[in-house]
């Protein structure tokens, strides 16, 4: 039975449980809902949850464990001769592909079990038929692999059957258990609310666990990288020159320098403009202007960064080259740090202004009244009272914008190019960490060379960077919160 | 009302500091203040009393044009400070507010040091020529506000770290530091405990020698204790204005009598 159908059956049973539970609670008090501890629907929900949740959990856990179980069982049945010549992983990959191909064949030609077993008689012919359904085998099919594939399919089918039975038993058990418990005195409302709390906890755990999972995978892969490439070279070399034939220089610094340079220019553009826009919107603009201008500014934030990238490539880059770089003799490349930085700065303006606007608005009106009451003008009030009070929050906003700038990729590829260079000339093409992560991973190379694994070390470096900035921003923002309380 | 200590009623001068004639205030469509005529005397503490929403705070905020910061507010009529119309186009509301200081209901020290809180007004108005003079102004203002002894050793500590009563006295010191001629106080003690209230009230009485003080209060005992003149507002009208002793012991208007004896409010 397929997983989708099984889910539907469980949910159907749970829905029936809802109606029955509700009915049972009402009939226990002869239809007078006031005599119940909770509203009738809570009794229904308690049966629903007891039916659906444990059964679905069993199903999900089973689906997670089944592949592992299947792999180990089949690997153990493979003849030693098979695993001696090539790695177990490769053999198992063949087994899986053959099993999948057989599935397709069965579905397309309506073969029964005996017919499938009979295919063993003519393996070269099978190999051709497999190619016909899109599963190509380089060498001739090995009978041992064929047998393993058959065993793989059989075991998989029986495991799925067991899962169906187990899930249905759990669902039925939960259904009966909860239905029997329905009683006018039962605290169904509290029960349902506890379930909801558990659901909320589980959701937040998923977010946290994913974060840790991502960090763990970065750390593990970086660890692999540092085993085959010296860490001292990575951290102290100033050359970035990957060769896919081997013998690369994978120095971190040209990329880090590019990242810092581009982000710096972006912030020099975004921080003052965004901040001044925020001051205008929150302190000077009339409500009407504010109601129009703020959403307009925030539309900028909704433009995908690739569109900014095009803008950098087609408009800003050539203009900077023709009007600034060439006349000043600073270079003739239309891709430059300046281009990417300027465009990224424009992208970050709404980010800074929107956050700062919220923070400035959070400064109590009493502060402004106090200042006006002493005869200060609007600009003195903004400069001496509102901004100092909002400063920590504004710093936080700028730091958050900085971590976005550091992580930005598309604008850099299209605006600043892909050449890793250590240079102070802002009109030269440079590149950043994120761009190199992409370019190291897009290529036809195996996933074990330092040239590809370096991407994880770069990712980890970047992660530490932005994590540091975010922590700094959070610390500052938290300090700000204590200010008026 | 027997527990009320009636403050000394002698008013040293009888010159009017502020004269208001036919003042009307609208908040959008709402007619908040109707046809108020009043003379506020110099060297006097004048109390505005009345039930909530009667327009007393609104009128107070007209006297230094703080209502200008409320977009929907419209003020009609004539208010003169020393004979000069403060709603005249030539008058800069900013300079006016330096002459007519204000203390708010809730203490609102800036999130700066105690010193910078007090030095704020003198700095923006350029009242002092050097640091020594500024130090002096800060010290005298804090002394007048009866706060100097408590904070002289921690002038660099943030003003927001003081207790509620200290914060309110800091706000008073901040208002005094610009040497205003009139000090407006909008329920300055409503957020304070009785001890801090007593300190602030004592302070108000001392300030009378240098400024005209106008205080809005919900506490009739407070009005009786600190003021020489009392004005009673009701539903946007100035019902009765006169010597505090007379208002509390022998009110002319039946509404005033009902209010001070607790029958309306």
PDB file of N, CA, C and O in Angstrom, chain B residues 1-6 220-222 224-225:
ATOM      1  N   UNK B   1     -12.104  68.303  53.876  1.00  0.00           N
ATOM      2  CA  UNK B   1     -11.100  69.276  53.445  1.00  0.00           C
ATOM      3  C   UNK B   1     -10.407  69.921  54.640  1.00  0.00           C
ATOM      4  O   UNK B   1      -9.691  70.889  54.502  1.00  0.00           O
ATOM      5  N   UNK B   2     -10.662  69.417  55.844  1.00  0.00           N
ATOM      6  CA  UNK B   2     -10.086  70.064  57.022  1.00  0.00           C
ATOM      7  C   UNK B   2      -8.591  69.843  57.132  1.00  0.00           C
ATOM      8  O   UNK B   2      -7.900  70.633  57.764  1.00  0.00           O
ATOM      9  N   UNK B   3      -8.098  68.730  56.506  1.00  0.00           N
ATOM     10  CA  UNK B   3      -6.678  68.431  56.634  1.00  0.00           C
ATOM     11  C   UNK B   3      -5.834  69.309  55.728  1.00  0.00           C
ATOM     12  O   UNK B   3      -4.625  69.236  55.730  1.00  0.00           O
ATOM     13  N   UNK B   4      -6.468  70.122  54.903  1.00  0.00           N
ATOM     14  CA  UNK B   4      -5.691  70.911  53.951  1.00  0.00           C
ATOM     15  C   UNK B   4      -4.971  72.048  54.642  1.00  0.00           C
ATOM     16  O   UNK B   4      -5.562  72.813  55.389  1.00  0.00           O
ATOM     17  N   UNK B   5      -3.684  72.093  54.363  1.00  0.00           N
ATOM     18  CA  UNK B   5      -2.928  73.239  54.845  1.00  0.00           C
ATOM     19  C   UNK B   5      -3.048  74.297  53.749  1.00  0.00           C
ATOM     20  O   UNK B   5      -2.612  74.092  52.631  1.00  0.00           O
ATOM     21  N   UNK B   6      -3.681  75.385  54.025  1.00  0.00           N
ATOM     22  CA  UNK B   6      -3.864  76.414  53.010  1.00  0.00           C
ATOM     23  C   UNK B   6      -2.575  77.227  52.908  1.00  0.00           C
ATOM     24  O   UNK B   6      -2.089  77.771  53.901  1.00  0.00           O
ATOM     25  N   UNK B 220      -6.917  67.765  44.583  1.00  0.00           N
ATOM     26  CA  UNK B 220      -7.340  69.078  45.085  1.00  0.00           C
ATOM     27  C   UNK B 220      -6.542  69.494  46.303  1.00  0.00           C
ATOM     28  O   UNK B 220      -6.277  70.668  46.501  1.00  0.00           O
ATOM     29  N   UNK B 221      -6.122  68.478  47.095  1.00  0.00           N
ATOM     30  CA  UNK B 221      -5.264  68.803  48.227  1.00  0.00           C
ATOM     31  C   UNK B 221      -3.977  69.451  47.744  1.00  0.00           C
ATOM     32  O   UNK B 221      -3.504  70.419  48.319  1.00  0.00           O
ATOM     33  N   UNK B 222      -3.447  68.884  46.646  1.00  0.00           N
ATOM     34  CA  UNK B 222      -2.203  69.443  46.126  1.00  0.00           C
ATOM     35  C   UNK B 222      -2.423  70.885  45.661  1.00  0.00           C
ATOM     36  O   UNK B 222      -1.627  71.765  45.969  1.00  0.00           O
ATOM     37  N   UNK B 224      -4.552  72.955  46.699  1.00  0.00           N
ATOM     38  CA  UNK B 224      -4.710  73.810  47.884  1.00  0.00           C
ATOM     39  C   UNK B 224      -3.367  74.042  48.559  1.00  0.00           C
ATOM     40  O   UNK B 224      -3.112  75.132  49.079  1.00  0.00           O
ATOM     41  N   UNK B 225      -2.516  73.017  48.572  1.00  0.00           N
ATOM     42  CA  UNK B 225      -1.237  73.154  49.270  1.00  0.00           C
ATOM     43  C   UNK B 225      -0.282  74.084  48.545  1.00  0.00           C
ATOM     44  O   UNK B 225       0.395  74.891  49.161  1.00  0.00           O
TER      45      UNK B 225
END
